[in-house]
mmCIF file of C-alpha atoms and ligand atoms in Angstrom:
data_model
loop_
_atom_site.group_PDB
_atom_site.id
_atom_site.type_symbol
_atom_site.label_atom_id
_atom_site.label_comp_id
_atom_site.label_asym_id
_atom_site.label_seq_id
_atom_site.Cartn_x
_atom_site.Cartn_y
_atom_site.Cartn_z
ATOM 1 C CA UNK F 248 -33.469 30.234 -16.781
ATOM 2 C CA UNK F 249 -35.201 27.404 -14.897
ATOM 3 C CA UNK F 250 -32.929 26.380 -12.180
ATOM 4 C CA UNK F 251 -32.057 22.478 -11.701
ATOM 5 C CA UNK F 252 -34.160 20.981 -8.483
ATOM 6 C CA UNK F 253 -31.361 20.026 -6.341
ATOM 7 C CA UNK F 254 -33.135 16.750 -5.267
ATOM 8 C CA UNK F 255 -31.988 16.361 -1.206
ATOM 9 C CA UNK F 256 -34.224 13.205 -0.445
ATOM 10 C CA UNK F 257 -32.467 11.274 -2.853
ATOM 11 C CA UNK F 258 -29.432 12.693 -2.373
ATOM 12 C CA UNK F 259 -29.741 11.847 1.119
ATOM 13 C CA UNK F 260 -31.145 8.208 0.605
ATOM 14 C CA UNK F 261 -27.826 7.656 -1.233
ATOM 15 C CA UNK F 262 -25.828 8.534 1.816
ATOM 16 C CA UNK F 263 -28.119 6.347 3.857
ATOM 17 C CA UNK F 264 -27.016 3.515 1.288
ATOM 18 C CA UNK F 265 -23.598 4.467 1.577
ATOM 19 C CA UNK F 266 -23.525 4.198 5.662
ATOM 20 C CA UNK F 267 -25.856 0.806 5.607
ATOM 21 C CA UNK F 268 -22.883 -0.257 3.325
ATOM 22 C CA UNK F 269 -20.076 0.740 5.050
ATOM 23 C CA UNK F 270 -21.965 -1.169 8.890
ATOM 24 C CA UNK F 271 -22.750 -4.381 6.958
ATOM 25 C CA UNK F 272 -18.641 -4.249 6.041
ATOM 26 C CA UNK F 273 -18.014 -3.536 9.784
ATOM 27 C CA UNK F 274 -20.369 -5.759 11.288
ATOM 28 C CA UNK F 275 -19.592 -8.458 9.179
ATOM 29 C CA UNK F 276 -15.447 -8.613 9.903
ATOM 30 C CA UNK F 277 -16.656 -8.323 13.403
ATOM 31 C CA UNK F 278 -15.105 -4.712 14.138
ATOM 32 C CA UNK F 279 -17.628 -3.273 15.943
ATOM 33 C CA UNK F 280 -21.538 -2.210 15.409
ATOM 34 C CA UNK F 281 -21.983 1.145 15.349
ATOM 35 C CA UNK F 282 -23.945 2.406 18.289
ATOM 36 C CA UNK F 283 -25.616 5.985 19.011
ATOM 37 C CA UNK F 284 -27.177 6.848 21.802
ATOM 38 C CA UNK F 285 -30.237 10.008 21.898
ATOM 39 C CA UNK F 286 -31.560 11.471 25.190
ATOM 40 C CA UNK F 287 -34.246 13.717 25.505
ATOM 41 C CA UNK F 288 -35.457 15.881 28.183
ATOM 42 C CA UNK F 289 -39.283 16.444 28.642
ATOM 43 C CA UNK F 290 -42.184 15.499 26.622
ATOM 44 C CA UNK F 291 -41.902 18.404 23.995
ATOM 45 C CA UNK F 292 -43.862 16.937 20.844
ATOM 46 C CA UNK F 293 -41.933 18.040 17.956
ATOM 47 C CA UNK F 294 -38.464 16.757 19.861
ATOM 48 C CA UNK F 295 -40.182 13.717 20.475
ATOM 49 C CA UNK F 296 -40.499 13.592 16.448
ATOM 50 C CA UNK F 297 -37.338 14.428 15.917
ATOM 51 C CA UNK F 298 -35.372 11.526 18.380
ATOM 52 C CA UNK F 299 -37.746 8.796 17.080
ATOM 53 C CA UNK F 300 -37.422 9.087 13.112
ATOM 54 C CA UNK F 301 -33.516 9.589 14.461
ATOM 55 C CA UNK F 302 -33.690 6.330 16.038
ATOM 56 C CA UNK F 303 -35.937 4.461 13.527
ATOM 57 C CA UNK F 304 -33.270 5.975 10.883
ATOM 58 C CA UNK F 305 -29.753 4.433 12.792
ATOM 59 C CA UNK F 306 -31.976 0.827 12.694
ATOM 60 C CA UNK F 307 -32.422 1.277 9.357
ATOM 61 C CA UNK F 308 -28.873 1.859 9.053
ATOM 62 C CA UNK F 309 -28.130 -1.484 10.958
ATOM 63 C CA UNK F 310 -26.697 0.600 14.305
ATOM 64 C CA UNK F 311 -27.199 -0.316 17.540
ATOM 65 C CA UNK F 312 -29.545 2.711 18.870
ATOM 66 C CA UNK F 313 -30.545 3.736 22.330
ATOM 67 C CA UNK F 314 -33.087 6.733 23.214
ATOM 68 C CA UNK F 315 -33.434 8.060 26.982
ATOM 69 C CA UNK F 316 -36.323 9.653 27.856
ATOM 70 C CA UNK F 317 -35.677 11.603 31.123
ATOM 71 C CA UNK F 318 -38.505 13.381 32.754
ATOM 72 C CA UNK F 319 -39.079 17.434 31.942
ATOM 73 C CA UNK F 320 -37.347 17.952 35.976
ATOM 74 C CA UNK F 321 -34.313 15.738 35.451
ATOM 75 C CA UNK F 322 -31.594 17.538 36.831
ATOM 76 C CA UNK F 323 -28.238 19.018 35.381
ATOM 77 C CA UNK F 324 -26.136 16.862 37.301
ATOM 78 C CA UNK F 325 -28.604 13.633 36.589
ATOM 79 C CA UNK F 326 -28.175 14.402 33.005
ATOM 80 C CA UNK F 327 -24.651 15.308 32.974
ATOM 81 C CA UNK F 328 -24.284 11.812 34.843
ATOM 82 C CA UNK F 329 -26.107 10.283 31.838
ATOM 83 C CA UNK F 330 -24.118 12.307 29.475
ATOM 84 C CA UNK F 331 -20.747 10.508 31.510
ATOM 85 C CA UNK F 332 -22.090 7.079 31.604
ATOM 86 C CA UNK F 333 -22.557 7.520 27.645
ATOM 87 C CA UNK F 334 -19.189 8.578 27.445
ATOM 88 C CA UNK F 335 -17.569 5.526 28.940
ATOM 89 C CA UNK F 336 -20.097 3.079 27.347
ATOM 90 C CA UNK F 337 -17.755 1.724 24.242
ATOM 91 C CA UNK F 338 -21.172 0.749 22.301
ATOM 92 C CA UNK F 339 -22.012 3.897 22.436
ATOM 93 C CA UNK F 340 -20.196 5.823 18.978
ATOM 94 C CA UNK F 341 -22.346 8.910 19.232
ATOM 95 C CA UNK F 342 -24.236 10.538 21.539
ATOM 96 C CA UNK F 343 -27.093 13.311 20.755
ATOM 97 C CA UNK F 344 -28.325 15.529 23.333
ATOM 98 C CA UNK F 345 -31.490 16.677 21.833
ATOM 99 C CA UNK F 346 -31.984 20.448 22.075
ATOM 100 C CA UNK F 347 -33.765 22.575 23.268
ATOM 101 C CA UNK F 348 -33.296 21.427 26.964
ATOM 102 C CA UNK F 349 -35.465 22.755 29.705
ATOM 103 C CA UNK F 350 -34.750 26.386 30.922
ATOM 104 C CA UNK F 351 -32.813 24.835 34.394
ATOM 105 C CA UNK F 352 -30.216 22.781 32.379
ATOM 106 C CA UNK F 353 -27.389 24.766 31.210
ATOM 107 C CA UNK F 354 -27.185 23.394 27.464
ATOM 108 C CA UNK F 355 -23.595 24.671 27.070
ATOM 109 C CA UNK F 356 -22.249 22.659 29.773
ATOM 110 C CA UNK F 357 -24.158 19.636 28.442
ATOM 111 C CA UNK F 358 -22.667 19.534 25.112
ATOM 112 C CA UNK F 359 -19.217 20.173 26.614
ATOM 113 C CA UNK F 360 -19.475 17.237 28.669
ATOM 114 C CA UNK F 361 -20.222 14.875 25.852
ATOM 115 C CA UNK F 362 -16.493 13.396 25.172
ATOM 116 C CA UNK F 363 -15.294 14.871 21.361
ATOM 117 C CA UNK F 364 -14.840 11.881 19.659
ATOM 118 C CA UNK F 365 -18.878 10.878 20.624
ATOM 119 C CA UNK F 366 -20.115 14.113 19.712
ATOM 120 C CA UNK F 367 -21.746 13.519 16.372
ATOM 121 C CA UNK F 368 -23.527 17.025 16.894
ATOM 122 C CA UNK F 369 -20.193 18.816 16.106
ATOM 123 C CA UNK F 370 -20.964 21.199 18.897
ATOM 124 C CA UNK F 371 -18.167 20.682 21.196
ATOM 125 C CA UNK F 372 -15.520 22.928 21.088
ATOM 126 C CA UNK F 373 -12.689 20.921 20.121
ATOM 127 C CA UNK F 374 -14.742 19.510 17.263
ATOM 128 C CA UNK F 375 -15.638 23.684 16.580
ATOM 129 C CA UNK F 376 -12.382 24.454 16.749
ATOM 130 C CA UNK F 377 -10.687 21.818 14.920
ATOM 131 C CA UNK F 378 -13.550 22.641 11.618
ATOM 132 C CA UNK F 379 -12.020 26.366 12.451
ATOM 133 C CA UNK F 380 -8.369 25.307 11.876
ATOM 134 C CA UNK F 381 -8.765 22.930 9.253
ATOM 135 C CA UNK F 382 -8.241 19.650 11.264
ATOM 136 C CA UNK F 383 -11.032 18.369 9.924
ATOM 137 C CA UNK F 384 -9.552 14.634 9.430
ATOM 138 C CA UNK F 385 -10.773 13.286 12.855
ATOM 139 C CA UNK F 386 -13.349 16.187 13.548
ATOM 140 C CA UNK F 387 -17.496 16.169 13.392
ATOM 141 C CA UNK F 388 -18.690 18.785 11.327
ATOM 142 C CA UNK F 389 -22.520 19.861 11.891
ATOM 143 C CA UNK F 390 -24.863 17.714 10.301
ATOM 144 C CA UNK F 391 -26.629 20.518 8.409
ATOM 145 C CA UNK F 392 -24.168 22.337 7.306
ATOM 146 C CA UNK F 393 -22.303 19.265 6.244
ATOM 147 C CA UNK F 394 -25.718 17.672 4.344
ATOM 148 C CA UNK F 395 -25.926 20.997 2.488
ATOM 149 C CA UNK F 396 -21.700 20.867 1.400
ATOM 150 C CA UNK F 397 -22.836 17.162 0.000
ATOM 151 C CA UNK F 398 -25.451 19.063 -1.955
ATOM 152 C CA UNK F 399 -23.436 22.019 -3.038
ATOM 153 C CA UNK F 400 -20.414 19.462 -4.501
ATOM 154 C CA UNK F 401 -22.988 17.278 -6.112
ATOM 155 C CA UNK F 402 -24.859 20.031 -7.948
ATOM 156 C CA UNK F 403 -21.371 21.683 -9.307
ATOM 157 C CA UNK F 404 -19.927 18.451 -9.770
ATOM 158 C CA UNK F 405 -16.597 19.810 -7.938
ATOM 159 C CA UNK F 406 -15.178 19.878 -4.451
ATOM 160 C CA UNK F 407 -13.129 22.578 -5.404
ATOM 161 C CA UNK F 408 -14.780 26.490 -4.970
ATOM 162 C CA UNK F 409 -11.711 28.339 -6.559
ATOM 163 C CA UNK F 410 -12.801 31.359 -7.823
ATOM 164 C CA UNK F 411 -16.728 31.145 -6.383
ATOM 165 C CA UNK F 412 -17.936 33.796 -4.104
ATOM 166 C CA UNK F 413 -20.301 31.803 -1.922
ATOM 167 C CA UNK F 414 -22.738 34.422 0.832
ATOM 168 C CA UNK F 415 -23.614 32.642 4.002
ATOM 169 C CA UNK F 416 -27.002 34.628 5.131
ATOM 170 C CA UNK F 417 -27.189 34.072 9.124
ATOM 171 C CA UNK F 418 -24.318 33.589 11.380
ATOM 172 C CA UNK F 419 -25.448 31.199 13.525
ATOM 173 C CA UNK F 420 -23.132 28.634 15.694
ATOM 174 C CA UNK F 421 -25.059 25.530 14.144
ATOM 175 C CA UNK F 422 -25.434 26.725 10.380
ATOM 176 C CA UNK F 423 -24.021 30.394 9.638
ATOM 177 C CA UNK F 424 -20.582 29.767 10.921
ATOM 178 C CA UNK F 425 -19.862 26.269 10.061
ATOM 179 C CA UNK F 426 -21.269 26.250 6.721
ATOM 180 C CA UNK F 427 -18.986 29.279 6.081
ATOM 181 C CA UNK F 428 -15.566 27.683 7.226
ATOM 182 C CA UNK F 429 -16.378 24.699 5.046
ATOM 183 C CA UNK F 430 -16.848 26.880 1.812
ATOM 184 C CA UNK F 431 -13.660 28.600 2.466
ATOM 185 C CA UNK F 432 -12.491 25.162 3.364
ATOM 186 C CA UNK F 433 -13.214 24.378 -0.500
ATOM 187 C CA UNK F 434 -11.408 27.176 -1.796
ATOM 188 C CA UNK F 435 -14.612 29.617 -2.311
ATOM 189 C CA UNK F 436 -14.528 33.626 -1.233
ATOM 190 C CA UNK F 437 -17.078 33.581 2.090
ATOM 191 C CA UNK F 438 -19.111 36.206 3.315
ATOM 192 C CA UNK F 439 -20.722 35.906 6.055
ATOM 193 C CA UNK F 440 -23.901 38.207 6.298
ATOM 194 C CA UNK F 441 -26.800 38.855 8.850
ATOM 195 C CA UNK F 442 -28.774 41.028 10.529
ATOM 196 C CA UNK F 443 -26.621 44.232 10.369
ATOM 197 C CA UNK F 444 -25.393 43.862 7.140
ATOM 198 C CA UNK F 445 -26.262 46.629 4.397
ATOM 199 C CA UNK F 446 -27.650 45.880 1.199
ATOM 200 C CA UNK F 447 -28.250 42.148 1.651
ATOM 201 C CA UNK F 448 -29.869 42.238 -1.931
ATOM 202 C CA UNK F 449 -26.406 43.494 -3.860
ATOM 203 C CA UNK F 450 -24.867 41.162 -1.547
ATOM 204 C CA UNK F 451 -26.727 38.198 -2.551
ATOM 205 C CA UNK F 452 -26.346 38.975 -5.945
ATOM 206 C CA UNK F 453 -22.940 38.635 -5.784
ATOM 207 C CA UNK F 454 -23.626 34.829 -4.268
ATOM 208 C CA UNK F 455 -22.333 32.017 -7.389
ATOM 209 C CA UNK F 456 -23.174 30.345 -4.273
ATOM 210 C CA UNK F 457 -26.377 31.283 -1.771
ATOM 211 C CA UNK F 458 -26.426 29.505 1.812
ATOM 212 C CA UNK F 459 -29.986 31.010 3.317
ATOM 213 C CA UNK F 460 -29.880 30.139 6.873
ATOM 214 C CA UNK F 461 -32.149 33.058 8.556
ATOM 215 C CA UNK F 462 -35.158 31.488 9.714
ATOM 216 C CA UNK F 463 -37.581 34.094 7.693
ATOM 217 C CA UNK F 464 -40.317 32.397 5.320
ATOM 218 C CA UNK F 465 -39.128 33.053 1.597
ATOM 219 C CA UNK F 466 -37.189 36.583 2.736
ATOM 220 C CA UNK F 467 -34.779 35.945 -0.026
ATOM 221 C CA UNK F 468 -36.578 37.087 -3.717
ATOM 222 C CA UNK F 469 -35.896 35.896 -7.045
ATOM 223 C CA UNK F 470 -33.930 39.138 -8.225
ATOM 224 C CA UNK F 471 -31.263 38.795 -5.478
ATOM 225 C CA UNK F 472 -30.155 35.423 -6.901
ATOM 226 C CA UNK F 473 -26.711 35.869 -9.532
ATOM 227 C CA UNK F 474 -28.157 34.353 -12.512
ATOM 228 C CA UNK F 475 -26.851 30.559 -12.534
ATOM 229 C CA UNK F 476 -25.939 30.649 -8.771
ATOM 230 C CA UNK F 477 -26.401 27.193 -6.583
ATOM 231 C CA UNK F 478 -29.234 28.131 -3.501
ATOM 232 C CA UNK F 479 -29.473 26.150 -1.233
ATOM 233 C CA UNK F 480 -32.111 27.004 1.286
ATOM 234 C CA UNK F 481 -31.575 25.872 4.883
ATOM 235 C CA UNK F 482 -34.537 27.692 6.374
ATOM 236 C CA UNK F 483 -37.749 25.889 7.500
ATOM 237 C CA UNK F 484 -40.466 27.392 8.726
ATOM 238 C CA UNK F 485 -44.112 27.006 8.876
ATOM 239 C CA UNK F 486 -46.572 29.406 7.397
ATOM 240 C CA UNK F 487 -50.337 29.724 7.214
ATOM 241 C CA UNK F 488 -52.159 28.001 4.463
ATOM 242 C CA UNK F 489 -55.592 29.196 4.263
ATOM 243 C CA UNK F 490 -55.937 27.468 0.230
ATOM 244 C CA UNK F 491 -55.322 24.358 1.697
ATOM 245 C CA UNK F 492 -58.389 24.811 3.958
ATOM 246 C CA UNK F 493 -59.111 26.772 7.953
ATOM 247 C CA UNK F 494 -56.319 26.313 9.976
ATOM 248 C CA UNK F 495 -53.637 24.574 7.478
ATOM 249 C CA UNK F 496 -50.025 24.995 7.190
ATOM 250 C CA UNK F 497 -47.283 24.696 5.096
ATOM 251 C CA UNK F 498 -43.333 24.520 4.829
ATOM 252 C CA UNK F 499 -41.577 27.297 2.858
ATOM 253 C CA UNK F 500 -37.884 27.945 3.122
ATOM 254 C CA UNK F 501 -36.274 31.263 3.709
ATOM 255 C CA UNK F 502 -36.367 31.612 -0.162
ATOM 256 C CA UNK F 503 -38.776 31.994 -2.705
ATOM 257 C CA UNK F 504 -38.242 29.455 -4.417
ATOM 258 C CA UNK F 505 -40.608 30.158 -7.815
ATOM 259 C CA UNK F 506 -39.077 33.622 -8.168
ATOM 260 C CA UNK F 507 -35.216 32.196 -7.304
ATOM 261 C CA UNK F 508 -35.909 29.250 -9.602
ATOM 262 C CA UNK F 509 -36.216 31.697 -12.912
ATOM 263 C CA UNK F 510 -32.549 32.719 -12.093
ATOM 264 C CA UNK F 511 -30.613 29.726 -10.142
ATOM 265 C CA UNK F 512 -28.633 27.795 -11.752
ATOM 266 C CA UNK F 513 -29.673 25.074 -9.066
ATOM 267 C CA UNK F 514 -31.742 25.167 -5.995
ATOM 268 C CA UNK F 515 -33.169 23.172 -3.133
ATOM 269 C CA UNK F 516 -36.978 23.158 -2.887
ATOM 270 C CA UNK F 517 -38.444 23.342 1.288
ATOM 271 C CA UNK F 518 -39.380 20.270 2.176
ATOM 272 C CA UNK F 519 -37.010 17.388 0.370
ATOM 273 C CA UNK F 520 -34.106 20.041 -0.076
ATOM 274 C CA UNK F 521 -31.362 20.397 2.761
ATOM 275 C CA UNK F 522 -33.725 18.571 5.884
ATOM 276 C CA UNK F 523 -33.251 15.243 4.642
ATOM 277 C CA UNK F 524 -29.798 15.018 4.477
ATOM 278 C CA UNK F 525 -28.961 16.517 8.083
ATOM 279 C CA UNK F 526 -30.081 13.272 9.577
ATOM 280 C CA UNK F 527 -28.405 11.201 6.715
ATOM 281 C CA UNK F 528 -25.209 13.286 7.720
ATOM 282 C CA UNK F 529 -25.943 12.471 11.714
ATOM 283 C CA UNK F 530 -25.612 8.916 10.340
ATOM 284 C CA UNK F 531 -22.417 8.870 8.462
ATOM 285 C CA UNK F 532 -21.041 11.496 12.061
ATOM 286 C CA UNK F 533 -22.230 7.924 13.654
ATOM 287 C CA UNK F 534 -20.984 5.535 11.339
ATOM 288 C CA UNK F 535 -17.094 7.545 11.218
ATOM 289 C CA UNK F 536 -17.040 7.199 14.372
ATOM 290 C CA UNK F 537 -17.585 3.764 14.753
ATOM 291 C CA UNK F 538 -15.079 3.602 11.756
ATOM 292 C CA UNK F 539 -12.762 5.868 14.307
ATOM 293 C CA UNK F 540 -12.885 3.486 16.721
ATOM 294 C CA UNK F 541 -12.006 0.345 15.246
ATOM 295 C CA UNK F 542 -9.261 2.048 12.836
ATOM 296 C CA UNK F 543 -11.065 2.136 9.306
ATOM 297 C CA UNK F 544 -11.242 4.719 6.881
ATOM 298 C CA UNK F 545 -15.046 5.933 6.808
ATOM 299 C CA UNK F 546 -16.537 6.092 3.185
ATOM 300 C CA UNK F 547 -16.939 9.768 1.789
ATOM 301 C CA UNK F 548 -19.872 11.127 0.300
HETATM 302 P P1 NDP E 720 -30.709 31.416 14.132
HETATM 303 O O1 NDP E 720 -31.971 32.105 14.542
HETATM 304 O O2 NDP E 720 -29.787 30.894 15.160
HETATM 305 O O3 NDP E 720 -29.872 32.433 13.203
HETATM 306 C C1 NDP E 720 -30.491 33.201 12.226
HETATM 307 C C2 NDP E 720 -29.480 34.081 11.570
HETATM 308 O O4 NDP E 720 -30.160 34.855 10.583
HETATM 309 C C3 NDP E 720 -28.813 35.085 12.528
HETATM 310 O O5 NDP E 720 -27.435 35.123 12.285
HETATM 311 C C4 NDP E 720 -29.477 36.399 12.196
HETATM 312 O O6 NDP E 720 -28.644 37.521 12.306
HETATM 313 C C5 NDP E 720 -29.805 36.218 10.728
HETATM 314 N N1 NDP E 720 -30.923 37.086 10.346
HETATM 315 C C6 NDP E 720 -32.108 37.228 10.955
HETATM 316 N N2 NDP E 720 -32.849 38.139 10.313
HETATM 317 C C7 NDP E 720 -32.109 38.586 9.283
HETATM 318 C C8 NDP E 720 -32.326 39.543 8.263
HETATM 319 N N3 NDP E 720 -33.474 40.239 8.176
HETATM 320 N N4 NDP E 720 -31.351 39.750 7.366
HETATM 321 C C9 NDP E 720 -30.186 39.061 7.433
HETATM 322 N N5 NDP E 720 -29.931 38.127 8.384
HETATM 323 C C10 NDP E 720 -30.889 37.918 9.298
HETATM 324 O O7 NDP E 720 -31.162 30.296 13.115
HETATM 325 P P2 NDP E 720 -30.476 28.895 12.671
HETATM 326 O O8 NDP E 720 -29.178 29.164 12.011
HETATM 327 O O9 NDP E 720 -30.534 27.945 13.788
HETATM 328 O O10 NDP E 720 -31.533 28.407 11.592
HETATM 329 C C11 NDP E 720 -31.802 29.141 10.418
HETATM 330 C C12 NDP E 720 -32.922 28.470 9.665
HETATM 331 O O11 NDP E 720 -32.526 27.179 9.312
HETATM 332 C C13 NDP E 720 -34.221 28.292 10.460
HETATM 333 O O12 NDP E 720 -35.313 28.409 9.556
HETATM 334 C C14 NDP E 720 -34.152 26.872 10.952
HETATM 335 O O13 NDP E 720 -35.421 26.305 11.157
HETATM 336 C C15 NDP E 720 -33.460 26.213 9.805
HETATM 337 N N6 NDP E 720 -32.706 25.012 10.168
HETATM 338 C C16 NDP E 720 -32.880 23.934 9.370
HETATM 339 C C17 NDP E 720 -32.199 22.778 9.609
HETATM 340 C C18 NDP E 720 -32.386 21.655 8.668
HETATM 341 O O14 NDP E 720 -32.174 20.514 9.049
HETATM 342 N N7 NDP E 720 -32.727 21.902 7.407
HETATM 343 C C19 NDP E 720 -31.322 22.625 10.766
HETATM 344 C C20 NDP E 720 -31.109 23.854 11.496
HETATM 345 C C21 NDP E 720 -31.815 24.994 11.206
HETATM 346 P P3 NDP E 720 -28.063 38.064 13.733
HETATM 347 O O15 NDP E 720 -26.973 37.081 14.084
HETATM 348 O O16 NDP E 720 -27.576 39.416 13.412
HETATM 349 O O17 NDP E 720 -29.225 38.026 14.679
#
């Protein structure tokens, strides 16, 4: 079997369409412009990366879009102050805290200040805890796990898992977890598995659906993959690439992806797989809460 290329750039420039859509509509009967806010600590290069194709992506989208830069020795109270005045500002729709802060700033207490109904992230506890209990109606669910449930639906053509097993590899609070309550959310059987687990290979193989979210270049081989199962790799991590010339590099996922694509059923390649759409999902956190605000039903995706 040759597995379908689950195709996340244009799955993602679709949901981009979607949101531009959906702020036109608002803009246009005057109900409000959505507005999200990004503040970064220090001068770190790749966050730097990160916050400005964020911000050059919510333009795109036709948001109103502000980015602090604080200096690397801002303190916790000046950015918790920031953090506040973001909270009361009603332009402001979301608000992203980009991580990792420097090692004085307590990032818990950051993204707990950040008021729930701003925090696009999904990080805050209320917005954990409501994913946890099913409240999901008014919640923010993490924008990667939430990109990769838009990929998962699309490639099975169904929301509903009945009768899937789906195997979450990595239990983290941003991916692991999340990812896992929306499965069961959708009616699949979740495991959860990680570090300690035994026989991650028979457990894989198990997988009619495979979340890899480890953070291991290409751990996961072909032969773990259930013939026909839906991967979808969430890893991304850079390797050496010496056939590409002295000191090159290159993406790879935590998959192999030629020896999973002879069994999948479907599977995202590293790049253009699940990156693209956790921005395009940071959007559409954005845009429904903009749509929140002024009492309209956000569009689905
Ligand atoms: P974390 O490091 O927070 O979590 C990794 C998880 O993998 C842990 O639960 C860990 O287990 C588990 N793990 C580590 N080694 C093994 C192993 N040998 N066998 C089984 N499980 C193992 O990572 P994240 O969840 O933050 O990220 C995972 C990957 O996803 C990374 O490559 C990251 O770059 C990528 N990522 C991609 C995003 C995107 O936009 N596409 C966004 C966020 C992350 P334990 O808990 O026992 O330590």
């Amino acid at each position: 079997m040759t597995a379908r290329v689950i195709d996340g750039k244009q799955t993602a420039a679709d949901v981009i369409e979607t949101v531009k859509a959906a702020t036109a509509d608002l803009v246009s009967g005057k109900a409000t412009v959505p507005g999200i806010a990004v503040v970064i600590v220090g001068e770190d290069p790749a966050s730097q990366v990160y916050v400005r194709s964020k911000g050059r992506k919510a333009e795109e989208c036709g948001f109103h879009s502000e980015t602090y830069t604080l200096p690397d020795d801002t303190s916790e109270a000046d950015l918790l102050a920031k953090v506040e005045e973001l909270n009361a500002d009603s332009r402001i729709h979301g608000i992203l805290v980009q991580l990792p802060l420097p090692g004085h700033i307590d990032e818990g207490k950051v993204i707990q200040t950040i008021a729930p109904e701003k925090d696009v992230d999904g990080f805050h506890f209320l917005n954990v805890g409501k994913l946890g209990t099913g409240e999901t109606a008014d919640a923010f669910i993490p924008c990667t796990p939430a990109g990769s449930m838009v990929l998962i639906r699309r490639a099975l053509e169904t929301d509903d898992f009945s009768g899937l097993n789906a195997v979450v590899v990595g239990r983290s609070n941003i991916v692991g977890k999340p990812m896992a309550n929306l499965l069961l959310a959708a009616n699949a059987t979740v495991t959860v598995s990680h570090s300690r687990t035994k026989d991650l290979p028979g457990l894989c193989r198990t997988a009619d659906i495979l979340i890899a979210a480890v953070g291991r270049p290409e751990m996961i081989k072909g032969d773990w993959v259930k013939p026909g199962a839906c991967v979808i790799d969430v890893g991304i991590n850079r390797i050496d690439a010496p056939e590409k010339g002295e000191g090159k590099t290159r993406l790879v996922g935590d998959v192999d992806y030629a020896g999973a694509a002879e069994f999948a059923g479907s599977i995202t390649p590293v790049p253009g797989g699940v990156g693209p759409m956790t921005i395009a999902m940071l959007m559409a956190n954005t845009l429904a809460s903009a749509c929140r605000a002024a009492g309209v039903e956000p569009p689905k995706y």
